[in-house]
mmCIF file of C-alpha atoms in Angstrom:
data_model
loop_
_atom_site.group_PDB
_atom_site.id
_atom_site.type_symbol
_atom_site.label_atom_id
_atom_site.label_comp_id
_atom_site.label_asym_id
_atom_site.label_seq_id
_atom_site.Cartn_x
_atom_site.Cartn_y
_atom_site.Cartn_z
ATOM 1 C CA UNK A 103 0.000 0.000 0.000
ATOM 2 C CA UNK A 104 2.794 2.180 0.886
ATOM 3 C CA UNK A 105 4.523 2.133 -2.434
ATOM 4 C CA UNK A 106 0.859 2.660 -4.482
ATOM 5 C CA UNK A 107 0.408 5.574 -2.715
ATOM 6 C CA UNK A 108 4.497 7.120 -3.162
ATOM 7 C CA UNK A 109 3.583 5.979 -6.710
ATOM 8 C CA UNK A 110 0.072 7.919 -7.420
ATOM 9 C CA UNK A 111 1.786 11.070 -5.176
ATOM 10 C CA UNK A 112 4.252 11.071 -7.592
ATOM 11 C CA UNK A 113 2.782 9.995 -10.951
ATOM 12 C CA UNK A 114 2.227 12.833 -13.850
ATOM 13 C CA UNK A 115 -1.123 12.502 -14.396
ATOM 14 C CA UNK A 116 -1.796 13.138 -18.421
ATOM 15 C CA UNK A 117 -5.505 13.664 -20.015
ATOM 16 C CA UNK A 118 -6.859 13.214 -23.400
ATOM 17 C CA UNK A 119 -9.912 14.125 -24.229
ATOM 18 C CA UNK A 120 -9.727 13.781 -27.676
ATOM 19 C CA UNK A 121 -8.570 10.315 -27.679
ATOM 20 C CA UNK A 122 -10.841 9.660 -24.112
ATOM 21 C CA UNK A 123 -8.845 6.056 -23.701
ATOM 22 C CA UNK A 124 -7.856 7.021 -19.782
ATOM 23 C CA UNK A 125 -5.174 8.815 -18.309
ATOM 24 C CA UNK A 126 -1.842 8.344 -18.827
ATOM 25 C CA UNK A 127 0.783 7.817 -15.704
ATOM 26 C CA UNK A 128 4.024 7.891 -15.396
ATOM 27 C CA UNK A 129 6.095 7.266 -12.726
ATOM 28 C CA UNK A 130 9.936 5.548 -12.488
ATOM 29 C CA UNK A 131 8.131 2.148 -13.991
ATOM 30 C CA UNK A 132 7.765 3.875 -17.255
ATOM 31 C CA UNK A 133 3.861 4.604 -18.357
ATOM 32 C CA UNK A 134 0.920 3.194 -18.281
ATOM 33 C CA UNK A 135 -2.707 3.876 -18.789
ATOM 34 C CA UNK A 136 -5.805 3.648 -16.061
ATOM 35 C CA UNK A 137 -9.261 3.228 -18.822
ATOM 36 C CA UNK A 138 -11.199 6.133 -17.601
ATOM 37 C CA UNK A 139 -15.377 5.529 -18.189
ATOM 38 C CA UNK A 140 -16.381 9.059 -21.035
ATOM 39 C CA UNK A 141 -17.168 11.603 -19.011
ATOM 40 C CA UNK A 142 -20.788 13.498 -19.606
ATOM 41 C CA UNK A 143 -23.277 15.143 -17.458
ATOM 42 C CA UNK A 144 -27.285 15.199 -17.756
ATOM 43 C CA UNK A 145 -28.964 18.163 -17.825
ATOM 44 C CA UNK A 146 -32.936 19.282 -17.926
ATOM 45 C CA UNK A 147 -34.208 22.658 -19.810
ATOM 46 C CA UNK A 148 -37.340 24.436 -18.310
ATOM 47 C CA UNK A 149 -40.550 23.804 -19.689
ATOM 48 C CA UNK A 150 -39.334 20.632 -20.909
ATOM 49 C CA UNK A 151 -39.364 16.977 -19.156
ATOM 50 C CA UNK A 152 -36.664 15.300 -21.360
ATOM 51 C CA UNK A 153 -32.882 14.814 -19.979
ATOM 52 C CA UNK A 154 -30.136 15.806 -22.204
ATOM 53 C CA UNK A 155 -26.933 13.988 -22.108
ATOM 54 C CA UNK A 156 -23.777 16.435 -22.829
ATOM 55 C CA UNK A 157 -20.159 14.750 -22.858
ATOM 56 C CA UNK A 158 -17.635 17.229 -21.360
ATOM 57 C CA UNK A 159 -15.125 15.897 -24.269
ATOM 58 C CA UNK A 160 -17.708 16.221 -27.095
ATOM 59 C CA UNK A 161 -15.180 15.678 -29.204
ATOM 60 C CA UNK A 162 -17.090 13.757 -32.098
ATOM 61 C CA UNK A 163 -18.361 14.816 -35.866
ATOM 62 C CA UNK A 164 -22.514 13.844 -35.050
ATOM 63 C CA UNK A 165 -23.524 14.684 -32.042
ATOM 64 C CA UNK A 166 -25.971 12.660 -29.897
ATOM 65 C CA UNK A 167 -28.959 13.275 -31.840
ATOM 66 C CA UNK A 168 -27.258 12.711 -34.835
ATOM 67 C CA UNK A 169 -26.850 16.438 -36.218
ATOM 68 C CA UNK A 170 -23.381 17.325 -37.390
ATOM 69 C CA UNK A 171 -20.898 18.779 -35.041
ATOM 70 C CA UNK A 172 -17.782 21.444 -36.457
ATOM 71 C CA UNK A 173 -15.146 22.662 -34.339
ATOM 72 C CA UNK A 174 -13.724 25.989 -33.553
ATOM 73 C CA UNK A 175 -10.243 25.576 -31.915
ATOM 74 C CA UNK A 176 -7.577 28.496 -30.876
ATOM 75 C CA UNK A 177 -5.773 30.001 -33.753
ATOM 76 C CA UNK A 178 -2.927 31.550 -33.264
ATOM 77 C CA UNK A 179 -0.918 34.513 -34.777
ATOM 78 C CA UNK A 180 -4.233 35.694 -36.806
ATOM 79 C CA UNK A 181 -3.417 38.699 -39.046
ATOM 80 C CA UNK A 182 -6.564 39.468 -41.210
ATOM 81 C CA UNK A 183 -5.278 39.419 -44.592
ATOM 82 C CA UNK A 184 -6.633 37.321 -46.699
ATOM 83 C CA UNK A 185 -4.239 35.156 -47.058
ATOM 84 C CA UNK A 186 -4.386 31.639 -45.120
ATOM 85 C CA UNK A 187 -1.136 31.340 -42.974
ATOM 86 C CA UNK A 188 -2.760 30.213 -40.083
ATOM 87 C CA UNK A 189 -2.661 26.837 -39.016
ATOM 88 C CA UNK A 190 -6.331 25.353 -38.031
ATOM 89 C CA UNK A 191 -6.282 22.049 -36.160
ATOM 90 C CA UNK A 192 -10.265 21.175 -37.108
ATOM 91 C CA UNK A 193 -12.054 20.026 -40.022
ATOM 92 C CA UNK A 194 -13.668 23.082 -41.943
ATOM 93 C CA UNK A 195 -17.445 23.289 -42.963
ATOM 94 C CA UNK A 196 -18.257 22.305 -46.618
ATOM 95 C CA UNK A 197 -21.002 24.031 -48.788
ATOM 96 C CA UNK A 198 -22.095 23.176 -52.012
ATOM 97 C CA UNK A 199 -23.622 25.383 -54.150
ATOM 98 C CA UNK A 200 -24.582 25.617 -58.113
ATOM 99 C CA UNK A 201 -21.304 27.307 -58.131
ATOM 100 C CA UNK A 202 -19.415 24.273 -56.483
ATOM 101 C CA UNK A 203 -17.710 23.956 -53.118
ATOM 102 C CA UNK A 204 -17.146 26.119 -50.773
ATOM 103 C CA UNK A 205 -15.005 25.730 -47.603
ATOM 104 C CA UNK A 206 -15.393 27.198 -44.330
ATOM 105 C CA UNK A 207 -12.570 27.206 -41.499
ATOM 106 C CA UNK A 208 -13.725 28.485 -38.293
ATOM 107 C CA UNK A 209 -11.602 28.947 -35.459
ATOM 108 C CA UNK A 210 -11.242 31.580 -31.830
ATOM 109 C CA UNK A 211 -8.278 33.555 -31.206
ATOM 110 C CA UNK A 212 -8.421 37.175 -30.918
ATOM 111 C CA UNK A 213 -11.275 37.741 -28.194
ATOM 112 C CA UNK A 214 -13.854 36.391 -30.700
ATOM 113 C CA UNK A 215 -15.219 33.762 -33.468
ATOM 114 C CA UNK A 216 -12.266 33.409 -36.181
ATOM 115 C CA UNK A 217 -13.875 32.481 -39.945
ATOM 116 C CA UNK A 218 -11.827 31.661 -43.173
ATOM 117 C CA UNK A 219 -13.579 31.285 -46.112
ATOM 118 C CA UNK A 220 -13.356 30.782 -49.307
ATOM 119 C CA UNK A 221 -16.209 30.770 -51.473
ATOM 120 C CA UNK A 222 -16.614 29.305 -54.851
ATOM 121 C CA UNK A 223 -18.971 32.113 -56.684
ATOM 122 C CA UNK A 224 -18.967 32.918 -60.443
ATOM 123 C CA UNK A 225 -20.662 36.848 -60.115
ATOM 124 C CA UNK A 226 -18.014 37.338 -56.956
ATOM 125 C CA UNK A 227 -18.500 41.148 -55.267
ATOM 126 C CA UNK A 228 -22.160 41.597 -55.659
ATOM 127 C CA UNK A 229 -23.243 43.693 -52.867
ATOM 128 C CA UNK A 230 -23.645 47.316 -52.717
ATOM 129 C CA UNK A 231 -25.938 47.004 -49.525
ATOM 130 C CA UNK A 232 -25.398 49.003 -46.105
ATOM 131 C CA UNK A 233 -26.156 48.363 -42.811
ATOM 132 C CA UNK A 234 -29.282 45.268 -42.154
ATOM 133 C CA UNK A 235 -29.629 45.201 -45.753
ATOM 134 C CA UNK A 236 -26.361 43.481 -46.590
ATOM 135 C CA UNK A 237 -28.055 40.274 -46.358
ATOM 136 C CA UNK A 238 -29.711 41.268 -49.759
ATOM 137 C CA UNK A 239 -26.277 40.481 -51.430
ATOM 138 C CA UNK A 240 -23.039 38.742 -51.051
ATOM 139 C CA UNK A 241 -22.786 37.819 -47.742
ATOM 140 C CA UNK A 242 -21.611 35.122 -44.948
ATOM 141 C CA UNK A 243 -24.089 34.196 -42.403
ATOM 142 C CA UNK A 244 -23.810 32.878 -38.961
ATOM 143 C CA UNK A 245 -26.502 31.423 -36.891
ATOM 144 C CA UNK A 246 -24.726 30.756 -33.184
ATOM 145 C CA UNK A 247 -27.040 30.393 -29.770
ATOM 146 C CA UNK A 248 -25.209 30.253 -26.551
ATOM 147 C CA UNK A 249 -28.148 28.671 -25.164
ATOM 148 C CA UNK A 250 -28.034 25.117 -24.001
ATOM 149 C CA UNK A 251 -28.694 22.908 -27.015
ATOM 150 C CA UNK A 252 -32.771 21.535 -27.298
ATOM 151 C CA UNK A 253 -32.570 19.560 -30.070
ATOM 152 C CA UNK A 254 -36.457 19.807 -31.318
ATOM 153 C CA UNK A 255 -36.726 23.816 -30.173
ATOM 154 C CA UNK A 256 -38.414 25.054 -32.835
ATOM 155 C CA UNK A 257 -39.256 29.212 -31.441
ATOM 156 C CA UNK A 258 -36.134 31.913 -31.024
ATOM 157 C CA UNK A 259 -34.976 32.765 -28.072
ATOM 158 C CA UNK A 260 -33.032 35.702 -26.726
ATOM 159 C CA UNK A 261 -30.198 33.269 -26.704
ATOM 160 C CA UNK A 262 -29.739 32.821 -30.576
ATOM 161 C CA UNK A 263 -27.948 34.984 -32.665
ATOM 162 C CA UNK A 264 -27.799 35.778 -36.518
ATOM 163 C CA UNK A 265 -25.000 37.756 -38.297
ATOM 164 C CA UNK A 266 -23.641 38.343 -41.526
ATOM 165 C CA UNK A 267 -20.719 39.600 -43.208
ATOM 166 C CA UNK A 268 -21.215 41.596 -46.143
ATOM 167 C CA UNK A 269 -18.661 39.959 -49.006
ATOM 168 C CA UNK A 270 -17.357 42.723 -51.504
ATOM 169 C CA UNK A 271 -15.074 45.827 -51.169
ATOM 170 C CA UNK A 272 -15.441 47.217 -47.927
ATOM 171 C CA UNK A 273 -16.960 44.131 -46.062
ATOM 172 C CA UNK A 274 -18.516 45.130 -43.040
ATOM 173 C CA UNK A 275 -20.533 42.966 -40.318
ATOM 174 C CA UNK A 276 -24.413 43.248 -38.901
ATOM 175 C CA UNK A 277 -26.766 41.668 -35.880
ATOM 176 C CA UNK A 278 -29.592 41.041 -36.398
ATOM 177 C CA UNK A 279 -30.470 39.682 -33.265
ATOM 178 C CA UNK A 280 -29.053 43.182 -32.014
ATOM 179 C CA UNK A 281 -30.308 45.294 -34.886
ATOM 180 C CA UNK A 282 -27.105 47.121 -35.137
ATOM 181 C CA UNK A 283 -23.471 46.953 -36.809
ATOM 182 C CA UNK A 284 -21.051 44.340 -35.454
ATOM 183 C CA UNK A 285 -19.071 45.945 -32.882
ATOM 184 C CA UNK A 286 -15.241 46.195 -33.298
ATOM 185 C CA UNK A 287 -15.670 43.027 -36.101
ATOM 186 C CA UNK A 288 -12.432 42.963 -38.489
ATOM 187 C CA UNK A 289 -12.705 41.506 -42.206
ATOM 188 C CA UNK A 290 -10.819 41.399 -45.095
ATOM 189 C CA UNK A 291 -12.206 40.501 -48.498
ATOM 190 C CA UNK A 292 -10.713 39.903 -52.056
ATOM 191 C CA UNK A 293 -11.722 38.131 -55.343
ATOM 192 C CA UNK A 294 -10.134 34.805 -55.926
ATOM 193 C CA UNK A 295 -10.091 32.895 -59.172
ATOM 194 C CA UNK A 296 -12.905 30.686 -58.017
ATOM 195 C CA UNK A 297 -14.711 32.973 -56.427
ATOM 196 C CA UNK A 298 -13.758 35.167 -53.174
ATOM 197 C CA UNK A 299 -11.936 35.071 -49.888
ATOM 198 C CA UNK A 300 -13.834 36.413 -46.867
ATOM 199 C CA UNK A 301 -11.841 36.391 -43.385
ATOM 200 C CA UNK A 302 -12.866 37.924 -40.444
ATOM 201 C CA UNK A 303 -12.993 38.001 -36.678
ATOM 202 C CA UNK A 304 -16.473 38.722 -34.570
ATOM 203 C CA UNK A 305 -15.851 39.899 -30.978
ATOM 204 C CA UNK A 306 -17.142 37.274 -28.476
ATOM 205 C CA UNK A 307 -19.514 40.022 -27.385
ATOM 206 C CA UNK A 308 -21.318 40.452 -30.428
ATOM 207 C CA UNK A 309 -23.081 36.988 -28.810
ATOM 208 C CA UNK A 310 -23.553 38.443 -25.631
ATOM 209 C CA UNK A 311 -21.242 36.200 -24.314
ATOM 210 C CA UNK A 312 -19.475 37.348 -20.839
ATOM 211 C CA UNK A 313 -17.738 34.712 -18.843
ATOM 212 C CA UNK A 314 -16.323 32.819 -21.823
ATOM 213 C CA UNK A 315 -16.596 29.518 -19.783
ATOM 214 C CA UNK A 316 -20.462 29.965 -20.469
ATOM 215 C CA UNK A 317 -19.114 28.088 -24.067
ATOM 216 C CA UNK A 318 -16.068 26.591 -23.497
ATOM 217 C CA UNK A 319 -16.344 22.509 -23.914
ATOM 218 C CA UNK A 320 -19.732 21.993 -24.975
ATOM 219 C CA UNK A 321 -22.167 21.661 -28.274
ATOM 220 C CA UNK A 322 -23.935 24.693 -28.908
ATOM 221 C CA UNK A 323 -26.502 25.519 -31.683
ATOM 222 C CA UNK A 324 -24.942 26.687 -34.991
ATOM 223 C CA UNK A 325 -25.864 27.001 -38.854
ATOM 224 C CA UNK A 326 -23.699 29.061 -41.337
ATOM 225 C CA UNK A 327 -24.801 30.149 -45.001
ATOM 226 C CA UNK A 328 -23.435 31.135 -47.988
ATOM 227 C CA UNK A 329 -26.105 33.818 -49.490
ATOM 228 C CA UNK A 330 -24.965 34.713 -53.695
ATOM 229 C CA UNK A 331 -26.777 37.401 -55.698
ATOM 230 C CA UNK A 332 -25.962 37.121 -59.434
ATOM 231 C CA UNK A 333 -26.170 41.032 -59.753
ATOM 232 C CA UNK A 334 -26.529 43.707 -57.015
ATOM 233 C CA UNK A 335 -30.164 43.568 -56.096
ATOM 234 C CA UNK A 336 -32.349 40.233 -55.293
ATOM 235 C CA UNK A 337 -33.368 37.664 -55.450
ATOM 236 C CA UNK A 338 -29.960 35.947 -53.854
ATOM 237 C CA UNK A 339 -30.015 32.689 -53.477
ATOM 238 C CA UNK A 340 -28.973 30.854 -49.717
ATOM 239 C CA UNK A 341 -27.310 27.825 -49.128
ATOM 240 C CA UNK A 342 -27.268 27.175 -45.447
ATOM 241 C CA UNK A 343 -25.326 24.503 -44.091
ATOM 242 C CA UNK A 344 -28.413 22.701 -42.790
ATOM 243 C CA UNK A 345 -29.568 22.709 -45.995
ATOM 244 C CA UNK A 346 -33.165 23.875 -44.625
ATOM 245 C CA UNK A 347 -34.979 27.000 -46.062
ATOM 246 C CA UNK A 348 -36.238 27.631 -42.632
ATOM 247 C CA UNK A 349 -33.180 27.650 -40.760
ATOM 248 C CA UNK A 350 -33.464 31.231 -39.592
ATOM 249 C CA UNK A 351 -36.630 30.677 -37.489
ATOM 250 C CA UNK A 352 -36.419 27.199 -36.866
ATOM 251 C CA UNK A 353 -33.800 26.518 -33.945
ATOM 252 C CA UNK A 354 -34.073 22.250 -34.468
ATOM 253 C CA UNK A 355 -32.752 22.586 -38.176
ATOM 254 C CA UNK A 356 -29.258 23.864 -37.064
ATOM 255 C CA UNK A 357 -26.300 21.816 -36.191
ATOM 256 C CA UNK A 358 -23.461 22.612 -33.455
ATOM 257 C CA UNK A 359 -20.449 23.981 -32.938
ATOM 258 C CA UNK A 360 -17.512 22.595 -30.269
ATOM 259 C CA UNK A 361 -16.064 26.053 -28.832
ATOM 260 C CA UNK A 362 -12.562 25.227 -27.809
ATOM 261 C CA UNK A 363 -10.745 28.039 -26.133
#
């Protein structure tokens, strides 16, 4: 008994979450591993009388009830350029649209939501718009809810929040939720031969989020759309990654997103 406990008092004690096999320890033996049971916790929403199961490592592509998970993971160096010299350790989103693929990286650095797009668009730089109306246009759109995830919510709540980023010269970012301009948002935006790049950063407050531990290590709601106009005034067309027309009312169409911070 003696020499288990010199070994556990000395043992480094190593965690992986992503590869959530057990924890590693190592002590003058060399290193081996103690299976560790996934951790999760169960948690109930008001007004509802089903119990949601939430795994503190989360760290999978489809998340319980099956909708598809992407990953936002720390960034670092960001310079908002346009050009893609930062290193993302996450799989990016993928939209198709009559124009092709486009491919989404998304990321957090910076005090906010890091994006890297580029977007395959044959009519690239249509959007003249201003203020709430740059959704009429060119544009990036982000659906992200720091409430806690309920999968078959179908009604907004004060929780969710939509944004967009206008893309063409002189990009600039809007809330709707908030009815006003992105605050202190930086883009950069330039035509590419397939279409456009669209970078940007959106302040964590811009969600209303505080305490950043409020999203740190968990699923939360997310949907993100590529809107194209063919010339600068609508119709545009939208292709959301939830590939549902109603995913700007309807809270159950969107996936998640894994904040890592």
């Amino acid at each position: 008994m003696k020499r288990i406990a010199l070994i556990i008092a000395s043992a480094i004690l190593l965690v992986s979450c992503a590869a959530n096999k057990g924890i590693t320890v190592r002590d003058d033996r060399g290193n081996f591993t103690v299976p560790l049971t996934k951790p999760s916790y169960n948690y109930t929403i008001s007004g509802s009388d089903k119990v949601y199961t939430q795994s503190s490592c989360g760290d999978k592509r489809t998340a319980p009830d099956n909708k598809p998970v992407v990953y936002a993971s720390p960034v670092q160096d960001i310079i908002i350029d346009g050009i893609k010299n930062e290193i993302f350790s996450t799989e990016p989103v993928t939209i198709t649209s009559k124009n092709g693929d486009s491919v989404i990286y998304l990321g957090t650095g910076s005090g906010g939501l890091y994006v890297f797009a580029d977007i395959t668009d044959k009519t690239p730089g249509m959007n003249n718009n201003k203020g709430k109306d740059i959704k009429n246009g060119d544009a990036l759109e982000i659906i992200f809810s720091t409430a806690l995830p309920e999968p078959n919510r179908t009604i907004l709540g004060v929780h969710d929040h939509r944004v967009a980023i206008k893309a063409s010269e002189n990009p600039e970012g809007y809330s709707y939720s908030l009815d006003a301009p992105l605050d202190r948002g930086k883009y950069f935006y330039k035509k590419n031969k397939s279409g456009y790049t669209l970078e940007a950063i959106i302040p964590w407050h811009n969600f209303k989020v505080g305490c950043l531990c409020g999203i740190k290590n968990r699923n939360l709601s997310f949907d993100i759309a590529v809107i194209d106009a063919d010339k600068n005034s609508l119709p545009v067309k939208i292709y959301p990654w939830s590939k549902k027309d109603d995913y700007r009312v309807n809270p159950s169409r969107w996936g998640y997103v894994f904040i890592r911070l």
